[in-house]
Short mmCIF file of C-alpha atoms and ligand atoms in Angstrom, two decimals:
data_model
loop_
_atom_site.label_atom_id
_atom_site.label_comp_id
_atom_site.label_asym_id
_atom_site.label_seq_id
_atom_site.Cartn_x
_atom_site.Cartn_y
_atom_site.Cartn_z
CA MET Y 564 -11.68 25.04 12.58
CA GLY Y 565 -9.84 27.40 10.80
CA GLY Y 566 -10.32 31.17 11.64
CA ARG Y 567 -13.38 32.40 9.78
CA ASP Y 568 -12.98 34.03 6.61
CA ALA Y 569 -14.91 37.16 6.30
CA THR Y 570 -15.05 37.04 2.54
CA MET Y 571 -16.62 33.69 2.25
CA VAL Y 572 -20.54 33.44 2.27
CA LEU Y 573 -21.19 30.01 3.84
CA LEU Y 574 -24.77 30.49 3.81
CA ASP Y 575 -26.74 32.92 1.70
CA GLU Y 576 -30.14 34.67 2.60
CA ASN Y 577 -31.96 31.95 0.83
CA GLY Y 578 -30.24 29.31 3.03
CA ILE Y 579 -27.98 27.83 0.21
CA ARG Y 580 -24.68 26.91 0.91
CA CYS Y 581 -21.32 27.88 -0.71
CA ASP Y 582 -21.42 24.83 -3.12
CA GLY Y 583 -25.24 25.28 -3.97
CA ARG Y 584 -26.51 22.54 -1.35
CA LYS Y 585 -29.45 22.98 1.16
CA VAL Y 586 -28.59 22.70 4.81
CA ASP Y 587 -29.66 18.95 5.14
CA GLU Y 588 -28.32 17.89 1.56
CA PRO Y 589 -25.55 15.48 1.30
CA ARG Y 590 -22.93 16.02 -1.50
CA ARG Y 591 -23.14 13.30 -4.25
CA ILE Y 592 -22.07 9.89 -3.02
CA MET Y 593 -21.06 7.16 -5.42
CA ILE Y 594 -19.93 3.87 -3.72
CA LYS Y 595 -18.64 0.71 -5.84
CA ALA Y 596 -18.06 -2.71 -4.08
CA GLY Y 597 -15.04 -4.60 -5.46
CA GLY Y 598 -12.42 -3.44 -8.19
CA LEU Y 599 -9.20 -4.66 -6.69
CA LYS Y 600 -8.35 -8.18 -7.78
CA ASN Y 601 -5.46 -8.88 -5.63
CA ALA Y 602 -7.29 -7.86 -2.27
CA ASP Y 603 -9.76 -10.20 -0.47
CA GLY Y 604 -12.44 -7.27 -0.48
CA SER Y 605 -12.33 -3.62 -1.79
CA ALA Y 606 -14.41 -0.58 -2.10
CA TYR Y 607 -14.15 2.90 -4.13
CA ILE Y 608 -16.15 5.84 -2.89
CA GLU Y 609 -16.75 9.37 -4.48
CA PHE Y 610 -18.05 11.55 -1.60
CA GLY Y 611 -18.39 14.99 -3.29
CA ASP Y 612 -14.87 15.62 -4.23
CA ASN Y 613 -13.12 13.06 -1.94
CA LYS Y 614 -11.96 10.10 -4.02
CA ILE Y 615 -11.13 7.16 -1.64
CA LEU Y 616 -9.90 3.38 -2.43
CA VAL Y 617 -9.88 0.74 0.14
CA GLY Y 618 -8.45 -2.68 0.00
CA VAL Y 619 -8.99 -5.30 2.59
CA PHE Y 620 -6.90 -8.36 3.25
CA GLY Y 621 -7.55 -11.39 5.52
CA PRO Y 622 -8.21 -12.79 7.89
CA ARG Y 623 -4.59 -13.79 7.63
CA ASP Y 624 -1.44 -14.76 9.70
CA VAL Y 625 -0.21 -12.15 11.91
CA HIS Y 626 3.32 -10.69 11.44
CA PRO Y 627 5.02 -10.03 13.79
CA LYS Y 628 3.47 -13.04 15.68
CA HIS Y 629 3.63 -11.82 19.00
CA MET Y 630 1.09 -9.10 17.81
CA SER Y 631 -1.53 -12.12 17.56
CA ASP Y 632 -4.22 -12.74 20.08
CA THR Y 633 -5.00 -16.52 20.96
CA ASP Y 634 -8.75 -15.24 21.82
CA THR Y 635 -9.58 -12.90 18.96
CA GLY Y 636 -8.64 -11.67 15.59
CA ILE Y 637 -7.14 -8.06 15.31
CA LEU Y 638 -8.19 -5.20 12.96
CA ARG Y 639 -5.38 -3.08 11.49
CA VAL Y 640 -6.20 0.01 9.52
CA ARG Y 641 -3.93 2.28 7.60
CA TYR Y 642 -5.33 5.58 6.35
CA HIS Y 643 -3.12 7.35 3.74
CA MET Y 644 -3.22 10.38 1.77
CA GLU Y 645 -1.51 10.45 -1.66
CA PRO Y 646 0.72 13.48 -2.01
CA PHE Y 647 -1.38 14.70 -4.92
CA SER Y 648 -4.49 14.32 -2.95
CA VAL Y 649 -4.70 17.80 -1.54
CA GLY Y 650 -3.90 21.37 -3.34
CA GLU Y 651 -0.48 21.71 -1.34
CA ARG Y 652 1.56 18.61 -1.86
CA LYS Y 653 1.38 16.26 1.21
CA ASN Y 654 4.73 14.80 2.39
CA PRO Y 655 4.53 10.96 1.59
CA ALA Y 656 5.65 9.96 5.32
CA PRO Y 657 2.66 9.19 7.59
CA SER Y 658 1.81 12.36 9.29
CA ARG Y 659 0.50 12.40 12.98
CA ARG Y 660 -2.89 13.27 11.34
CA GLU Y 661 -2.98 10.00 9.23
CA ILE Y 662 -1.86 7.83 12.44
CA GLU Y 663 -4.69 9.50 14.43
CA ILE Y 664 -7.48 8.97 11.60
CA SER Y 665 -6.24 5.32 11.01
CA LYS Y 666 -6.63 4.75 15.02
CA VAL Y 667 -10.10 6.74 14.89
CA ILE Y 668 -11.20 4.48 11.88
CA LYS Y 669 -10.13 1.32 13.28
CA GLU Y 670 -11.97 1.96 16.53
CA ALA Y 671 -15.06 2.94 14.72
CA LEU Y 672 -14.98 -0.47 12.78
CA GLU Y 673 -14.07 -2.67 15.55
CA PRO Y 674 -17.64 -2.77 17.23
CA ALA Y 675 -18.88 -3.99 13.64
CA VAL Y 676 -16.59 -6.73 13.10
CA MET Y 677 -16.89 -10.22 14.51
CA LEU Y 678 -13.31 -10.46 15.38
CA ASP Y 679 -13.89 -13.30 17.85
CA LYS Y 680 -14.70 -15.52 15.00
CA PHE Y 681 -11.14 -15.73 13.69
CA PRO Y 682 -8.60 -15.59 16.61
CA ARG Y 683 -4.78 -15.52 15.95
CA THR Y 684 -5.37 -13.64 12.73
CA ALA Y 685 -5.51 -10.06 11.38
CA VAL Y 686 -7.66 -8.16 8.95
CA ASP Y 687 -5.83 -5.43 7.30
CA VAL Y 688 -7.86 -2.40 5.74
CA PHE Y 689 -5.76 -0.06 3.53
CA ILE Y 690 -7.34 3.19 2.83
CA GLU Y 691 -5.83 5.30 0.00
CA VAL Y 692 -7.16 8.89 -0.27
CA LEU Y 693 -6.59 9.80 -3.98
CA GLN Y 694 -8.38 13.37 -3.60
CA ALA Y 695 -9.38 15.04 -0.45
CA ASP Y 696 -12.15 17.60 0.16
CA GLY Y 697 -13.19 17.60 3.68
CA GLY Y 698 -14.62 14.48 5.39
CA THR Y 699 -12.26 11.88 4.41
CA ARG Y 700 -12.58 10.02 7.57
CA CYS Y 701 -16.17 9.62 7.11
CA ALA Y 702 -15.84 8.68 3.63
CA ALA Y 703 -13.11 6.27 4.22
CA LEU Y 704 -14.86 4.72 7.14
CA THR Y 705 -18.14 4.33 5.04
CA ALA Y 706 -16.02 2.69 2.18
CA ALA Y 707 -13.84 0.45 4.47
CA SER Y 708 -17.18 -0.97 5.83
CA VAL Y 709 -18.26 -2.11 2.26
CA ALA Y 710 -14.73 -3.54 1.69
CA LEU Y 711 -14.99 -5.62 4.67
CA ALA Y 712 -18.34 -6.84 3.64
CA ASP Y 713 -16.94 -7.52 0.31
CA ALA Y 714 -14.26 -9.67 1.72
CA GLY Y 715 -16.86 -11.74 3.44
CA ILE Y 716 -15.78 -10.70 6.99
CA PRO Y 717 -18.55 -11.75 9.35
CA MET Y 718 -20.08 -8.36 10.70
CA ARG Y 719 -22.72 -7.17 13.06
CA ASP Y 720 -23.81 -4.35 10.90
CA MET Y 721 -21.97 -1.78 8.45
CA VAL Y 722 -20.86 1.51 9.72
CA SER Y 723 -22.13 4.35 7.93
CA ALA Y 724 -20.50 7.70 8.32
CA ILE Y 725 -21.07 11.45 7.59
CA ALA Y 726 -20.40 14.86 9.27
CA ALA Y 727 -22.66 17.24 10.86
CA GLY Y 728 -21.68 20.72 11.65
CA LYS Y 729 -22.43 24.30 11.95
CA VAL Y 730 -21.87 27.26 9.55
CA ALA Y 731 -23.46 30.87 10.06
CA ASP Y 732 -25.03 29.82 13.31
CA THR Y 733 -26.85 26.92 11.54
CA VAL Y 734 -26.60 23.21 11.85
CA ILE Y 735 -25.76 21.55 8.41
CA LEU Y 736 -25.26 17.96 7.02
CA ASP Y 737 -22.08 16.82 5.29
CA VAL Y 738 -19.18 19.53 5.76
CA ASN Y 739 -17.01 20.08 2.86
CA ASN Y 740 -13.57 21.51 2.91
CA GLU Y 741 -14.38 25.09 2.95
CA GLU Y 742 -17.09 24.76 5.46
CA ASP Y 743 -14.68 22.84 7.46
CA GLN Y 744 -11.98 25.63 7.31
CA ALA Y 745 -14.24 28.60 7.71
CA GLY Y 746 -17.30 27.46 9.58
CA GLN Y 747 -18.09 27.13 13.33
CA ALA Y 748 -18.30 23.23 13.84
CA ASP Y 749 -17.39 19.80 12.37
CA MET Y 750 -18.80 16.75 13.90
CA PRO Y 751 -17.92 13.59 12.07
CA ILE Y 752 -20.21 10.65 13.05
CA GLY Y 753 -19.90 6.99 12.33
CA TYR Y 754 -23.30 4.84 12.97
CA MET Y 755 -24.44 1.43 12.61
CA PRO Y 756 -28.02 1.77 11.50
CA ASN Y 757 -29.23 -1.61 12.37
CA LEU Y 758 -27.79 -1.82 15.89
CA GLU Y 759 -28.56 1.84 16.36
CA GLN Y 760 -25.24 2.37 17.93
CA ILE Y 761 -22.87 5.28 17.27
CA THR Y 762 -19.10 4.15 16.91
CA LEU Y 763 -17.46 7.61 15.98
CA LEU Y 764 -18.24 10.91 17.06
CA GLN Y 765 -15.76 13.77 17.23
CA LEU Y 766 -16.35 17.30 17.54
CA ASP Y 767 -14.23 20.34 16.44
CA GLY Y 768 -15.72 23.57 17.22
CA ILE Y 769 -18.20 24.88 19.56
CA LEU Y 770 -21.82 24.21 19.90
CA THR Y 771 -24.63 24.77 22.51
CA PRO Y 772 -26.15 21.71 23.94
CA GLU Y 773 -29.17 22.00 21.65
CA GLU Y 774 -27.03 22.58 18.47
CA TYR Y 775 -25.04 19.46 19.98
CA LYS Y 776 -28.31 17.25 19.90
CA LYS Y 777 -29.43 18.57 16.49
CA CYS Y 778 -25.94 17.67 14.91
CA VAL Y 779 -26.08 14.22 16.34
CA GLU Y 780 -29.84 13.98 15.07
CA VAL Y 781 -28.80 15.43 11.61
CA GLY Y 782 -25.86 13.21 11.31
CA VAL Y 783 -27.47 10.11 12.18
CA ASN Y 784 -30.16 10.48 9.65
CA GLY Y 785 -27.36 11.33 7.15
CA CYS Y 786 -25.75 8.02 8.09
CA LYS Y 787 -29.06 6.23 7.28
CA LEU Y 788 -28.99 7.57 3.72
CA VAL Y 789 -25.44 6.53 3.41
CA TYR Y 790 -26.40 3.15 4.55
CA GLU Y 791 -28.80 2.63 1.70
CA LEU Y 792 -25.83 3.60 -0.82
CA GLN Y 793 -23.68 0.99 1.04
CA LYS Y 794 -26.30 -1.80 0.62
CA LYS Y 795 -26.90 -0.77 -2.90
CA ALA Y 796 -23.11 -0.99 -3.80
CA LEU Y 797 -23.00 -4.64 -2.29
CA ASN Y 798 -26.30 -5.49 -4.15
CA ASP Y 799 -25.13 -4.15 -7.38
CA LYS Y 800 -21.99 -6.30 -7.18
CA TYR Y 801 -23.48 -9.41 -6.00
CA PHE Y 802 -26.89 -9.49 -7.31
CA GLY Y 803 -26.91 -6.94 -10.13
CA ASN Y 804 -24.70 -5.92 -13.28
CA GLY Y 805 -22.26 -3.98 -11.50
CA GLY Y 806 -19.98 -6.49 -10.41
CA ASP Y 807 -16.68 -7.64 -11.62
O1 LIG U 1147 -10.81 14.92 5.88
P1 LIG U 1147 -11.28 15.04 7.35
O2 LIG U 1147 -12.33 16.19 7.30
O3 LIG U 1147 -11.70 13.63 7.94
O4 LIG U 1147 -10.04 15.42 8.22
P2 LIG U 1147 -9.48 17.01 8.73
O5 LIG U 1147 -8.32 16.64 9.25
O6 LIG U 1147 -10.74 17.72 9.28
O7 LIG U 1147 -9.04 17.32 7.19
C1 LIG U 1147 -9.97 18.24 6.45
C2 LIG U 1147 -9.69 18.50 5.01
O8 LIG U 1147 -8.39 19.25 5.13
C3 LIG U 1147 -9.30 17.28 4.32
O9 LIG U 1147 -10.33 16.49 3.86
C4 LIG U 1147 -8.34 17.86 3.22
O10 LIG U 1147 -9.31 18.27 2.20
C5 LIG U 1147 -7.72 19.04 4.01
N1 LIG U 1147 -6.26 18.69 4.25
C6 LIG U 1147 -5.37 19.19 3.27
O11 LIG U 1147 -5.73 19.98 2.34
N2 LIG U 1147 -3.99 18.81 3.43
C7 LIG U 1147 -3.70 18.28 4.51
N3 LIG U 1147 -2.32 17.73 4.69
C8 LIG U 1147 -4.71 17.59 5.38
C9 LIG U 1147 -5.98 17.74 5.15
#
């Protein structure tokens, strides 16, 4: 959370947020399965003004070999932001933040992927953030699940993700960049809707125990909405006219 910007009205007297949304309204979400012909699976997501492309490769041989595991497959995730994805040019070298988000997304996906089905191999997930506007880890995690399914990787469930948060002492769904910077709390949640399990939960900011519970509830409900769009993206590619 950045310091609060006194000039910014995050929630007006009618309960409308700085980008015109209601408190429980997600941004516009568009997910497309497929698109990269050289990847085994791929997905593209627009989550508000976030634009993210994900390519999945594998299961394939592990290099260096000593990283392989005879009992299970391994998942490797690289989250990368293009230098032009944010207002102030980002250094192309991997930042600590990108390394941390890569780890967070990998750990959020692992419970969903049946890694034991392909021992000694690796599945690589490459995430390219083309445009960022708050909530990229959730959008990336959501798209990565679709790309893994598109690659035909055996999965227990997909992980759907969205952030809940708090602005002007009010719990909100789907925190944008301004709300992240000037708001009171940001809680990204990754959830497997069929298994009813949370695989990612982070909290930046301060909440009362009641607000915390509300954020989890609002976030989980938001994940269920995201899940429908993930399934639609896969249905459109494999059973509809949206495939390639
Ligand atoms: O994107 P997410 O909310 O998952 O992660 P964050 O570290 O909380 O970053 C919030 C937002 O800050 C990003 O989505 C970007 O819009 C912005 N950001 C930026 O402007 N410059 C950076 N080098 C990193 C992030």
